[in-house]
C-alpha positions as a Markdown table, in Angstrom:
| # | Residue | x | y | z |
|---|---|---|---|---|
| 1 | Met | 129.0 | 101.2 | 105.0 |
| 2 | Thr | 129.7 | 104.1 | 102.8 |
| 3 | His | 127.1 | 105.6 | 100.5 |
| 4 | Ala | 128.8 | 104.0 | 97.5 |
| 5 | Ala | 128.6 | 100.5 | 99.0 |
| 6 | Tyr | 124.8 | 100.6 | 98.8 |
| 7 | Asp | 123.1 | 99.6 | 95.5 |
| 8 | Cys | 120.1 | 101.8 | 96.5 |
| 9 | Asp | 118.7 | 103.7 | 99.4 |
| 10 | Val | 115.2 | 102.1 | 99.4 |
| 11 | Leu | 114.5 | 98.8 | 97.8 |
| 12 | Val | 110.8 | 98.1 | 97.0 |
| 13 | Ile | 109.7 | 94.5 | 96.5 |
| 14 | Gly | 106.6 | 94.2 | 94.3 |
| 15 | Gly | 105.7 | 95.9 | 91.1 |
| 16 | Gly | 102.0 | 96.2 | 91.6 |
| 17 | Ile | 100.2 | 99.5 | 92.0 |
| 18 | Val | 101.1 | 99.9 | 95.7 |
| 19 | Gly | 104.8 | 99.1 | 95.2 |
| 20 | Leu | 105.0 | 101.4 | 92.2 |
| 21 | Ser | 103.1 | 104.2 | 94.0 |
| 22 | Thr | 105.5 | 103.9 | 96.9 |
| 23 | Ala | 108.5 | 104.2 | 94.6 |
| 24 | Tyr | 106.7 | 107.2 | 92.8 |
| 25 | Ala | 106.1 | 108.9 | 96.2 |
| 26 | Leu | 109.8 | 108.4 | 97.2 |
| 27 | Thr | 111.1 | 110.0 | 94.0 |
| 28 | Arg | 108.7 | 113.0 | 94.5 |
| 29 | Thr | 108.9 | 113.4 | 98.3 |
| 30 | Ala | 112.7 | 113.0 | 98.5 |
| 31 | Pro | 114.3 | 113.7 | 95.1 |
| 32 | Gly | 117.7 | 112.1 | 94.7 |
| 33 | Thr | 116.7 | 109.1 | 96.8 |
| 34 | Arg | 118.1 | 106.0 | 95.0 |
| 35 | Val | 115.1 | 103.7 | 94.5 |
| 36 | Thr | 115.0 | 100.2 | 93.1 |
| 37 | Val | 111.9 | 98.1 | 92.5 |
| 38 | Leu | 112.2 | 94.3 | 92.2 |
| 39 | Glu | 109.3 | 92.5 | 90.5 |
| 40 | Lys | 109.3 | 88.7 | 89.9 |
| 41 | Glu | 107.1 | 88.9 | 86.8 |
| 42 | Trp | 108.1 | 90.1 | 83.3 |
| 43 | Gly | 106.3 | 93.4 | 83.8 |
| 44 | Pro | 104.2 | 95.5 | 86.3 |
| 45 | Ala | 100.7 | 94.9 | 87.5 |
| 46 | Arg | 100.5 | 91.2 | 86.7 |
| 47 | His | 98.4 | 90.1 | 89.7 |
| 48 | Gln | 95.8 | 92.0 | 91.8 |
| 49 | Thr | 96.4 | 95.3 | 90.1 |
| 50 | Gly | 95.7 | 93.9 | 86.6 |
| 51 | Arg | 93.0 | 91.5 | 87.6 |
| 52 | Asn | 90.2 | 93.5 | 89.1 |
| 53 | Ser | 87.0 | 95.2 | 88.0 |
| 54 | Gly | 88.7 | 98.6 | 87.5 |
| 55 | Val | 86.5 | 100.5 | 90.0 |
| 56 | Ile | 87.6 | 103.7 | 91.6 |
| 57 | His | 85.9 | 103.2 | 95.0 |
| 58 | Ser | 84.2 | 106.1 | 96.9 |
| 59 | Gly | 85.0 | 104.8 | 100.4 |
| 60 | Ile | 81.4 | 104.4 | 101.4 |
| 61 | Tyr | 81.8 | 100.9 | 102.7 |
| 62 | Tyr | 84.6 | 101.5 | 105.2 |
| 63 | Pro | 84.3 | 102.6 | 108.9 |
| 64 | Pro | 85.0 | 106.3 | 109.7 |
| 65 | Gly | 88.6 | 106.7 | 110.9 |
| 66 | Ser | 89.9 | 103.5 | 109.2 |
| 67 | Leu | 92.8 | 103.7 | 106.8 |
| 68 | Lys | 90.5 | 102.3 | 104.1 |
| 69 | Ala | 88.0 | 105.1 | 104.5 |
| 70 | Arg | 90.5 | 107.9 | 104.8 |
| 71 | Tyr | 92.7 | 106.7 | 101.9 |
| 72 | Ala | 89.9 | 105.7 | 99.6 |
| 73 | Val | 88.0 | 109.0 | 99.9 |
| 74 | Arg | 91.2 | 111.0 | 99.4 |
| 75 | Gly | 92.7 | 108.5 | 96.9 |
| 76 | Ala | 89.6 | 108.5 | 94.6 |
| 77 | Ala | 89.8 | 112.2 | 94.0 |
| 78 | Glu | 93.6 | 112.1 | 93.5 |
| 79 | Leu | 93.4 | 109.2 | 91.2 |
| 80 | Val | 90.9 | 110.9 | 88.9 |
| 81 | Asp | 93.2 | 114.0 | 88.8 |
| 82 | Phe | 96.2 | 111.7 | 88.1 |
| 83 | Cys | 94.4 | 110.0 | 85.2 |
| 84 | Ala | 93.3 | 113.3 | 83.7 |
| 85 | Glu | 96.8 | 114.7 | 84.0 |
| 86 | His | 98.4 | 111.7 | 82.3 |
| 87 | Gly | 95.7 | 110.9 | 79.7 |
| 88 | Ile | 94.7 | 107.6 | 81.3 |
| 89 | Ala | 91.3 | 106.2 | 80.4 |
| 90 | His | 88.8 | 106.9 | 83.3 |
| 91 | Ala | 85.3 | 108.0 | 84.0 |
| 92 | Val | 83.4 | 109.2 | 87.1 |
| 93 | Thr | 80.1 | 107.4 | 86.6 |
| 94 | Gly | 78.6 | 107.1 | 90.0 |
| 95 | Lys | 77.1 | 103.8 | 91.1 |
| 96 | Leu | 74.0 | 102.3 | 92.6 |
| 97 | Ile | 73.9 | 100.1 | 95.7 |
| 98 | Val | 70.6 | 98.2 | 95.4 |
| 99 | Ala | 68.6 | 96.5 | 98.1 |
| 100 | Thr | 66.5 | 93.6 | 96.7 |
| 101 | Asp | 65.2 | 92.3 | 100.1 |
| 102 | Arg | 63.6 | 94.0 | 103.0 |
| 103 | Gly | 66.2 | 92.6 | 105.3 |
| 104 | Glu | 68.8 | 94.6 | 103.5 |
| 105 | Leu | 67.1 | 98.0 | 104.0 |
| 106 | Pro | 68.7 | 98.7 | 107.5 |
| 107 | Arg | 72.1 | 98.0 | 106.1 |
| 108 | Leu | 71.4 | 100.3 | 103.1 |
| 109 | His | 70.3 | 103.0 | 105.5 |
| 110 | Ala | 73.5 | 102.5 | 107.5 |
| 111 | Leu | 75.5 | 103.0 | 104.3 |
| 112 | Val | 73.7 | 106.3 | 103.7 |
| 113 | Gln | 74.7 | 107.5 | 107.1 |
| 114 | Arg | 78.3 | 106.4 | 106.6 |
| 115 | Gly | 78.6 | 108.0 | 103.2 |
| 116 | Arg | 77.4 | 111.3 | 104.6 |
| 117 | Ala | 79.8 | 111.0 | 107.4 |
| 118 | His | 82.6 | 110.8 | 104.8 |
| 119 | Gly | 81.2 | 113.8 | 103.0 |
| 120 | Leu | 80.2 | 111.8 | 99.9 |
| 121 | Pro | 77.4 | 112.8 | 97.6 |
| 122 | Val | 74.8 | 110.1 | 98.4 |
| 123 | Arg | 71.2 | 110.1 | 97.0 |
| 124 | Glu | 68.5 | 107.8 | 98.2 |
| 125 | Leu | 66.3 | 106.2 | 95.5 |
| 126 | Gly | 63.0 | 104.4 | 95.3 |
| 127 | Pro | 62.2 | 101.8 | 92.6 |
| 128 | Ala | 61.1 | 104.4 | 90.0 |
| 129 | Gln | 64.3 | 106.4 | 90.6 |
| 130 | Ile | 66.4 | 103.3 | 90.2 |
| 131 | Ala | 64.8 | 102.8 | 86.8 |
| 132 | Glu | 65.9 | 106.3 | 85.8 |
| 133 | Tyr | 69.5 | 105.3 | 86.2 |
| 134 | Glu | 69.3 | 101.6 | 85.3 |
| 135 | Pro | 66.0 | 100.7 | 83.5 |
| 136 | Arg | 66.6 | 97.0 | 83.7 |
| 137 | Val | 67.7 | 96.8 | 87.3 |
| 138 | Arg | 65.1 | 95.9 | 90.0 |
| 139 | Gly | 65.2 | 96.7 | 93.7 |
| 140 | Leu | 63.2 | 97.9 | 96.7 |
| 141 | Ala | 65.5 | 100.8 | 97.3 |
| 142 | Ala | 68.9 | 102.0 | 96.4 |
| 143 | Ile | 71.5 | 104.7 | 96.9 |
| 144 | Arg | 73.6 | 106.5 | 94.3 |
| 145 | Val | 77.1 | 107.4 | 95.2 |
| 146 | Gly | 78.3 | 110.1 | 92.8 |
| 147 | Thr | 82.1 | 109.8 | 93.2 |
| 148 | Thr | 82.5 | 106.2 | 92.2 |
| 149 | Gly | 84.2 | 105.7 | 88.8 |
| 150 | Val | 86.3 | 103.4 | 86.6 |
| 151 | Cys | 89.8 | 103.5 | 85.2 |
| 152 | Asp | 92.6 | 101.4 | 83.7 |
| 153 | Phe | 94.6 | 100.5 | 86.8 |
| 154 | Thr | 97.2 | 98.7 | 84.7 |
| 155 | Ala | 97.9 | 101.9 | 82.8 |
| 156 | Val | 98.1 | 103.8 | 86.2 |
| 157 | Ala | 100.7 | 101.4 | 87.4 |
| 158 | Ala | 102.6 | 101.6 | 84.2 |
| 159 | Arg | 102.6 | 105.4 | 84.5 |
| 160 | Phe | 104.0 | 105.2 | 88.0 |
| 161 | Ala | 106.7 | 103.0 | 86.7 |
| 162 | Ser | 107.6 | 105.4 | 83.9 |
| 163 | Glu | 107.7 | 108.3 | 86.3 |
| 164 | Val | 110.0 | 106.4 | 88.6 |
| 165 | Ser | 112.3 | 105.5 | 85.7 |
| 166 | Ala | 112.3 | 109.1 | 84.5 |
| 167 | Ser | 113.4 | 110.2 | 88.1 |
| 168 | Gly | 116.4 | 107.9 | 88.0 |
| 169 | Gly | 114.8 | 104.9 | 89.8 |
| 170 | Gln | 115.5 | 101.4 | 88.6 |
| 171 | Leu | 112.8 | 98.8 | 87.8 |
| 172 | Arg | 114.0 | 95.2 | 87.6 |
| 173 | Tyr | 111.6 | 92.5 | 86.3 |
| 174 | Asp | 112.1 | 88.8 | 86.4 |
| 175 | Ala | 113.7 | 89.4 | 89.7 |
| 176 | Glu | 112.2 | 87.1 | 92.3 |
| 177 | Val | 113.5 | 87.6 | 95.9 |
| 178 | Val | 114.6 | 84.4 | 97.5 |
| 179 | Ala | 116.6 | 85.6 | 100.5 |
| 180 | Val | 116.8 | 88.7 | 102.8 |
| 181 | Asp | 119.7 | 89.3 | 105.1 |
| 182 | Arg | 119.2 | 92.1 | 107.6 |
| 183 | Arg | 122.4 | 93.7 | 108.9 |
| 184 | Pro | 123.1 | 96.6 | 111.3 |
| 185 | Trp | 123.6 | 98.8 | 108.2 |
| 186 | Gly | 120.5 | 97.8 | 106.3 |
| 187 | Val | 119.5 | 94.8 | 104.2 |
| 188 | Ala | 121.0 | 92.6 | 101.5 |
| 189 | Val | 118.5 | 90.9 | 99.2 |
| 190 | Arg | 119.3 | 87.9 | 96.9 |
| 191 | Thr | 117.2 | 87.2 | 93.8 |
| 192 | Ala | 116.6 | 83.8 | 92.1 |
| 193 | Asp | 119.3 | 84.5 | 89.5 |
| 194 | Gly | 121.9 | 85.0 | 92.3 |
| 195 | Gln | 122.2 | 88.8 | 92.2 |
| 196 | Val | 122.5 | 90.7 | 95.5 |
| 197 | Val | 121.0 | 94.1 | 96.1 |
| 198 | Arg | 122.1 | 96.1 | 99.2 |
| 199 | Ala | 119.8 | 98.8 | 100.6 |
| 200 | Arg | 119.3 | 101.0 | 103.6 |
| 201 | Val | 115.6 | 100.1 | 103.8 |
| 202 | Leu | 113.5 | 97.3 | 102.4 |
| 203 | Val | 109.8 | 98.0 | 101.5 |
| 204 | Asn | 107.7 | 94.9 | 101.2 |
| 205 | Cys | 104.8 | 95.4 | 98.8 |
| 206 | Ala | 104.7 | 91.8 | 97.6 |
| 207 | Gly | 100.9 | 91.4 | 97.8 |
| 208 | Leu | 100.1 | 87.7 | 97.6 |
| 209 | His | 103.5 | 86.9 | 99.0 |
| 210 | Ser | 103.9 | 89.8 | 101.5 |
| 211 | Asp | 103.8 | 87.5 | 104.6 |
| 212 | Arg | 106.5 | 85.3 | 103.1 |
| 213 | Val | 108.7 | 88.2 | 102.3 |
| 214 | Ala | 108.3 | 89.5 | 105.9 |
| 215 | Met | 109.3 | 86.1 | 107.2 |
| 216 | Leu | 112.3 | 86.1 | 104.9 |
| 217 | Ala | 113.4 | 89.3 | 106.5 |
| 218 | Gly | 113.0 | 87.7 | 110.0 |
| 219 | Asp | 109.9 | 89.6 | 110.9 |
| 220 | Asp | 106.7 | 88.0 | 112.2 |
| 221 | Pro | 103.8 | 89.4 | 110.1 |
| 222 | Gly | 101.2 | 88.3 | 112.8 |
| 223 | Ala | 98.9 | 87.1 | 110.0 |
| 224 | Arg | 99.0 | 84.9 | 106.9 |
| 225 | Ile | 97.8 | 85.6 | 103.4 |
| 226 | Val | 94.9 | 83.3 | 102.5 |
| 227 | Pro | 94.2 | 83.6 | 98.8 |
| 228 | Phe | 90.6 | 83.9 | 97.6 |
| 229 | Arg | 89.8 | 83.5 | 93.9 |
| 230 | Gly | 87.3 | 85.9 | 92.4 |
| 231 | Glu | 85.7 | 84.6 | 89.3 |
| 232 | Tyr | 84.2 | 87.0 | 86.7 |
| 233 | Tyr | 81.9 | 86.7 | 83.7 |
| 234 | Glu | 81.5 | 89.2 | 80.9 |
| 235 | Leu | 78.0 | 90.3 | 79.9 |
| 236 | Ala | 77.2 | 89.3 | 76.3 |
| 237 | Arg | 74.5 | 92.0 | 76.2 |
| 238 | Pro | 76.3 | 95.0 | 77.8 |
| 239 | Glu | 73.4 | 97.3 | 76.9 |
| 240 | Leu | 71.5 | 95.7 | 79.8 |
| 241 | Val | 73.6 | 97.9 | 82.2 |
| 242 | Arg | 74.5 | 101.5 | 81.9 |
| 243 | Gly | 77.0 | 101.9 | 84.7 |
| 244 | Leu | 77.9 | 100.3 | 88.1 |
| 245 | Val | 75.4 | 98.2 | 90.1 |
| 246 | Tyr | 76.2 | 96.6 | 93.5 |
| 247 | Pro | 74.2 | 94.6 | 96.0 |
| 248 | Val | 74.1 | 95.6 | 99.7 |
| 249 | Pro | 77.2 | 94.0 | 101.2 |
| 250 | Asp | 77.3 | 91.8 | 104.3 |
| 251 | Pro | 79.3 | 93.8 | 106.9 |
| 252 | Ala | 80.7 | 90.5 | 108.3 |
| 253 | Phe | 82.9 | 90.0 | 105.2 |
| 254 | Pro | 85.3 | 92.2 | 103.3 |
| 255 | Phe | 83.8 | 91.1 | 100.0 |
| 256 | Leu | 81.3 | 93.2 | 98.2 |
| 257 | Gly | 79.2 | 90.5 | 96.5 |
| 258 | Val | 78.5 | 89.9 | 92.8 |
| 259 | His | 78.2 | 93.2 | 91.0 |
| 260 | Leu | 78.0 | 94.6 | 87.5 |
| 261 | Thr | 80.7 | 97.0 | 86.3 |
| 262 | Arg | 80.8 | 98.8 | 83.0 |
| 263 | Gly | 84.5 | 99.4 | 82.3 |
| 264 | Val | 86.3 | 102.2 | 80.4 |
| 265 | Asp | 86.2 | 100.0 | 77.3 |
| 266 | Gly | 82.4 | 99.5 | 77.4 |
| 267 | Thr | 82.5 | 95.9 | 78.5 |
| 268 | Val | 80.4 | 94.8 | 81.5 |
| 269 | His | 81.9 | 92.5 | 84.0 |
| 270 | Val | 79.9 | 90.5 | 86.4 |
| 271 | Gly | 81.3 | 89.2 | 89.7 |
| 272 | Pro | 83.4 | 88.3 | 91.5 |
| 273 | Asn | 82.5 | 85.6 | 93.9 |
| 274 | Ala | 85.0 | 84.7 | 96.6 |
| 275 | Val | 86.2 | 81.1 | 96.9 |
| 276 | Pro | 89.4 | 79.7 | 98.5 |
| 277 | Ala | 92.2 | 79.4 | 96.0 |
| 278 | Leu | 94.5 | 76.3 | 96.1 |
| 279 | Ala | 97.5 | 78.4 | 95.2 |
| 280 | Arg | 98.6 | 82.0 | 95.9 |
| 281 | Glu | 98.3 | 82.6 | 92.1 |
| 282 | Gly | 95.5 | 80.1 | 91.6 |
| 283 | Tyr | 93.6 | 81.8 | 88.9 |
| 284 | Gly | 92.0 | 78.6 | 87.7 |
| 285 | Arg | 90.3 | 75.8 | 89.7 |
| 286 | Ala | 92.9 | 73.3 | 88.5 |
| 287 | Val | 95.8 | 75.3 | 89.7 |
| 288 | Val | 97.2 | 73.7 | 92.9 |
| 289 | His | 100.5 | 74.3 | 94.6 |
| 290 | Pro | 100.8 | 71.7 | 97.3 |
| 291 | Arg | 103.4 | 73.5 | 99.4 |
| 292 | Glu | 101.3 | 76.8 | 99.4 |
| 293 | Leu | 98.1 | 74.9 | 100.1 |
| 294 | Ala | 99.8 | 73.0 | 103.0 |
| 295 | Ala | 101.0 | 76.3 | 104.4 |
| 296 | Thr | 97.4 | 77.7 | 104.2 |
| 297 | Leu | 96.0 | 74.7 | 105.9 |
| 298 | Ala | 98.6 | 74.7 | 108.6 |
| 299 | Trp | 97.6 | 78.3 | 109.6 |
| 300 | Pro | 95.1 | 78.0 | 112.5 |
| 301 | Gly | 93.2 | 81.0 | 111.2 |
| 302 | Ser | 92.2 | 79.2 | 108.0 |
| 303 | Trp | 90.3 | 76.5 | 109.9 |
| 304 | Arg | 88.7 | 79.0 | 112.2 |
| 305 | Ile | 87.4 | 80.9 | 109.1 |
| 306 | Ala | 86.0 | 77.7 | 107.7 |
| 307 | Arg | 84.2 | 76.8 | 111.0 |
| 308 | Arg | 82.9 | 80.4 | 111.5 |
| 309 | His | 81.7 | 81.1 | 108.0 |
| 310 | Trp | 81.0 | 77.7 | 106.4 |
| 311 | Arg | 77.5 | 78.7 | 105.3 |
| 312 | Tyr | 78.8 | 81.8 | 103.4 |
| 313 | Gly | 81.7 | 79.8 | 102.0 |
| 314 | Ala | 79.4 | 77.0 | 100.8 |
| 315 | Gly | 77.3 | 79.5 | 98.9 |
| 316 | Glu | 80.3 | 81.0 | 97.2 |
| 317 | Val | 81.6 | 77.5 | 96.2 |
| 318 | His | 78.2 | 76.6 | 94.9 |
| 319 | Arg | 78.1 | 79.7 | 92.7 |
| 320 | Ser | 81.6 | 78.9 | 91.5 |
| 321 | Leu | 80.7 | 75.4 | 90.4 |
| 322 | Ser | 77.2 | 76.1 | 89.1 |
| 323 | Lys | 76.7 | 78.8 | 86.4 |
| 324 | Gly | 73.0 | 78.5 | 87.1 |
| 325 | Ala | 73.5 | 79.5 | 90.7 |
| 326 | Phe | 75.8 | 82.4 | 89.7 |
| 327 | Thr | 73.1 | 83.5 | 87.2 |
| 328 | Arg | 70.4 | 83.4 | 89.9 |
| 329 | Ala | 72.6 | 85.6 | 92.1 |
| 330 | Val | 72.9 | 88.2 | 89.3 |
| 331 | Gln | 69.1 | 88.0 | 88.5 |
| 332 | Arg | 68.4 | 89.5 | 91.9 |
| 333 | Leu | 69.7 | 92.7 | 90.5 |
| 334 | Leu | 69.2 | 92.2 | 86.8 |
| 335 | Pro | 66.2 | 89.9 | 86.2 |
| 336 | Glu | 66.6 | 89.8 | 82.4 |
| 337 | Val | 70.1 | 88.1 | 82.5 |
| 338 | Thr | 70.3 | 84.5 | 81.4 |
| 339 | Glu | 73.1 | 81.9 | 81.6 |
| 340 | Ala | 73.7 | 82.5 | 77.9 |
| 341 | Asp | 74.5 | 86.2 | 78.6 |
| 342 | Leu | 77.4 | 85.3 | 80.8 |
| 343 | Arg | 80.8 | 84.5 | 79.2 |
| 344 | Pro | 83.8 | 83.4 | 81.3 |
| 345 | Ser | 86.3 | 86.2 | 82.0 |
| 346 | Pro | 89.8 | 86.0 | 83.6 |
| 347 | Ala | 89.7 | 85.5 | 87.4 |
| 348 | Gly | 91.6 | 87.4 | 90.0 |
| 349 | Val | 93.0 | 86.4 | 93.4 |
| 350 | Arg | 92.6 | 88.5 | 96.5 |
| 351 | Ala | 95.5 | 88.6 | 99.0 |
| 352 | Gln | 93.5 | 88.5 | 102.2 |
| 353 | Ala | 95.4 | 88.6 | 105.5 |
| 354 | Val | 94.0 | 86.4 | 108.2 |
| 355 | Leu | 94.9 | 86.5 | 111.9 |
| 356 | Arg | 95.6 | 83.4 | 113.9 |
| 357 | Asp | 92.1 | 83.5 | 115.5 |
| 358 | Gly | 90.5 | 83.5 | 112.1 |
| 359 | Thr | 89.7 | 87.2 | 111.9 |
| 360 | Leu | 89.8 | 88.6 | 108.4 |
| 361 | Val | 91.9 | 91.7 | 108.5 |
| 362 | Asp | 89.5 | 94.4 | 107.5 |
| 363 | Asp | 91.8 | 97.4 | 107.1 |
| 364 | Phe | 95.1 | 98.1 | 105.4 |
| 365 | Leu | 97.9 | 96.7 | 107.5 |
| 366 | Ile | 101.4 | 98.3 | 107.4 |
| 367 | Arg | 104.0 | 97.4 | 109.9 |
| 368 | Asp | 107.6 | 98.6 | 110.5 |
| 369 | Ala | 110.7 | 96.8 | 111.8 |
| 370 | Pro | 114.4 | 97.7 | 111.8 |
| 371 | His | 115.3 | 98.6 | 108.2 |
| 372 | Thr | 112.0 | 97.3 | 106.9 |
| 373 | Val | 108.4 | 98.4 | 106.1 |
| 374 | His | 105.9 | 95.7 | 105.3 |
| 375 | Val | 102.5 | 96.2 | 103.6 |
| 376 | Leu | 100.8 | 93.1 | 104.9 |
| 377 | Asn | 97.1 | 93.7 | 103.9 |
| 378 | Ala | 96.3 | 95.8 | 100.9 |
| 379 | Pro | 93.3 | 94.3 | 99.0 |
| 380 | Ser | 90.5 | 96.4 | 97.5 |
| 381 | Pro | 90.3 | 99.4 | 97.7 |
| 382 | Ala | 94.1 | 99.6 | 97.6 |
| 383 | Ala | 94.3 | 100.4 | 93.9 |
| 384 | Thr | 91.9 | 103.4 | 94.5 |
| 385 | Ala | 93.9 | 104.4 | 97.5 |
| 386 | Ser | 97.3 | 103.8 | 95.9 |
| 387 | Leu | 98.5 | 107.4 | 96.0 |
| 388 | Pro | 98.0 | 108.1 | 99.7 |
| 389 | Ile | 99.1 | 104.6 | 100.6 |
| 390 | Gly | 102.3 | 105.1 | 98.6 |
| 391 | Arg | 103.0 | 108.4 | 100.4 |
| 392 | Glu | 102.4 | 106.8 | 103.8 |
| 393 | Val | 104.7 | 103.8 | 103.1 |
| 394 | Ala | 107.3 | 106.2 | 101.6 |
| 395 | Arg | 107.2 | 108.4 | 104.7 |
| 396 | Arg | 107.8 | 105.4 | 106.9 |
| 397 | Ala | 110.7 | 104.2 | 104.7 |
| 398 | Leu | 112.4 | 107.6 | 104.8 |
| 399 | Leu | 112.1 | 107.7 | 108.6 |
| 400 | Arg | 113.7 | 104.3 | 108.8 |
| 401 | Ala | 116.5 | 105.5 | 106.5 |
| 402 | Arg | 117.0 | 108.7 | 108.4 |
| 403 | Ala | 117.3 | 106.7 | 111.6 |
| 404 | Thr | 120.6 | 105.4 | 110.3 |
| 405 | Gly | 121.9 | 109.0 | 110.0 |
| 406 | Trp | 121.2 | 109.3 | 106.3 |
| 407 | Ala | 119.4 | 112.2 | 104.6 |
| 408 | Pro | 118.2 | 112.4 | 101.0 |
| 409 | Pro | 120.6 | 114.2 | 98.6 |
| 410 | Ala | 118.0 | 116.9 | 98.0 |
| 411 | Val | 118.0 | 117.7 | 101.7 |
| 412 | Glu | 121.8 | 117.7 | 101.9 |
| 413 | Ser | 122.0 | 120.1 | 99.0 |
| 414 | Gly | 119.5 | 122.5 | 100.5 |
| 415 | His | 116.5 | 121.7 | 98.2 |
| 416 | Cys | 113.0 | 121.6 | 99.6 |
| 417 | Val | 111.5 | 118.1 | 99.8 |
């Protein structure tokens, strides 16, 4: 095909923070590359990006050498600079990770070692020092991680979108992808309204639907997205908490436990728990999509998770159904909190990739295939790490495009990229 026969060079599916960061990286790394973003919603950041606690993670939780560790540590610093440059609300507050039981102390010490291995500013605290930072929080010991912060991720995603548009990229909303046809020259994508977009390379950043988009393209993702709903409350007495307070996480799970987060607007959110959602966009308990639920139940990994972790799951479901149980979980950190202090807040859904054997994919997962790049697992801390993730996905997309003999116009005209 001739250059004119393509509608764009790189087609990104998904207008969340990862898809928009990828498009942003493409326009900066290879100026002149024709980029189109398709998003099925009416605007950007309508799912995971816009439904989280807004935390800029330090990277302390993630194993050295993992993509999560490398990209979160690097991405946190870059994100703070990006927010400052573009006037986006943010604050570097630091956070406390608090042990409330002696059995958690070895795990807390392991986090100290991991944080120092990442080069993070980590300070160990006793009960009196905890009170200096958070007078109403109680614990046996804690660590303070100085590089953690908060920001408005929806505003970050919107800024990526505006930068892409300013560089000549196209963003098309209300454009749900229903078919992908891979050809020797690239891909042709059809949207629900019947329009066809032809591109050299397809980049799949569809989040909750990333495995389905991969299969539409004829690629085996090797995993399935199992959705977990995270339910939040808002603290009616935000003065009880000054900043960010987390429990010591269980290393067997990619969830961080119920925590307290003071956002950039001063509100304090409490949560989330992690319960199976009955739809990929199941933000309420009553939201059920039978076809999506059947697909989740048909995946062998879903049943293996249930058998392996039923005790943990039962506790999460109990806290979901019982406000009293949720309150008691919060009281381990913040004894003064009462049920009346917790007001329901919008829930989020985590797109968690699960392998056939029931393993929860614990790192970012990016896979390439002819004319395609698929981001198959990018839950938290993907928003924090969005800038380096976007560059990596853009790098892979450009390699795929160049394999067809194409070069960005900026390269062809002799400009540096």
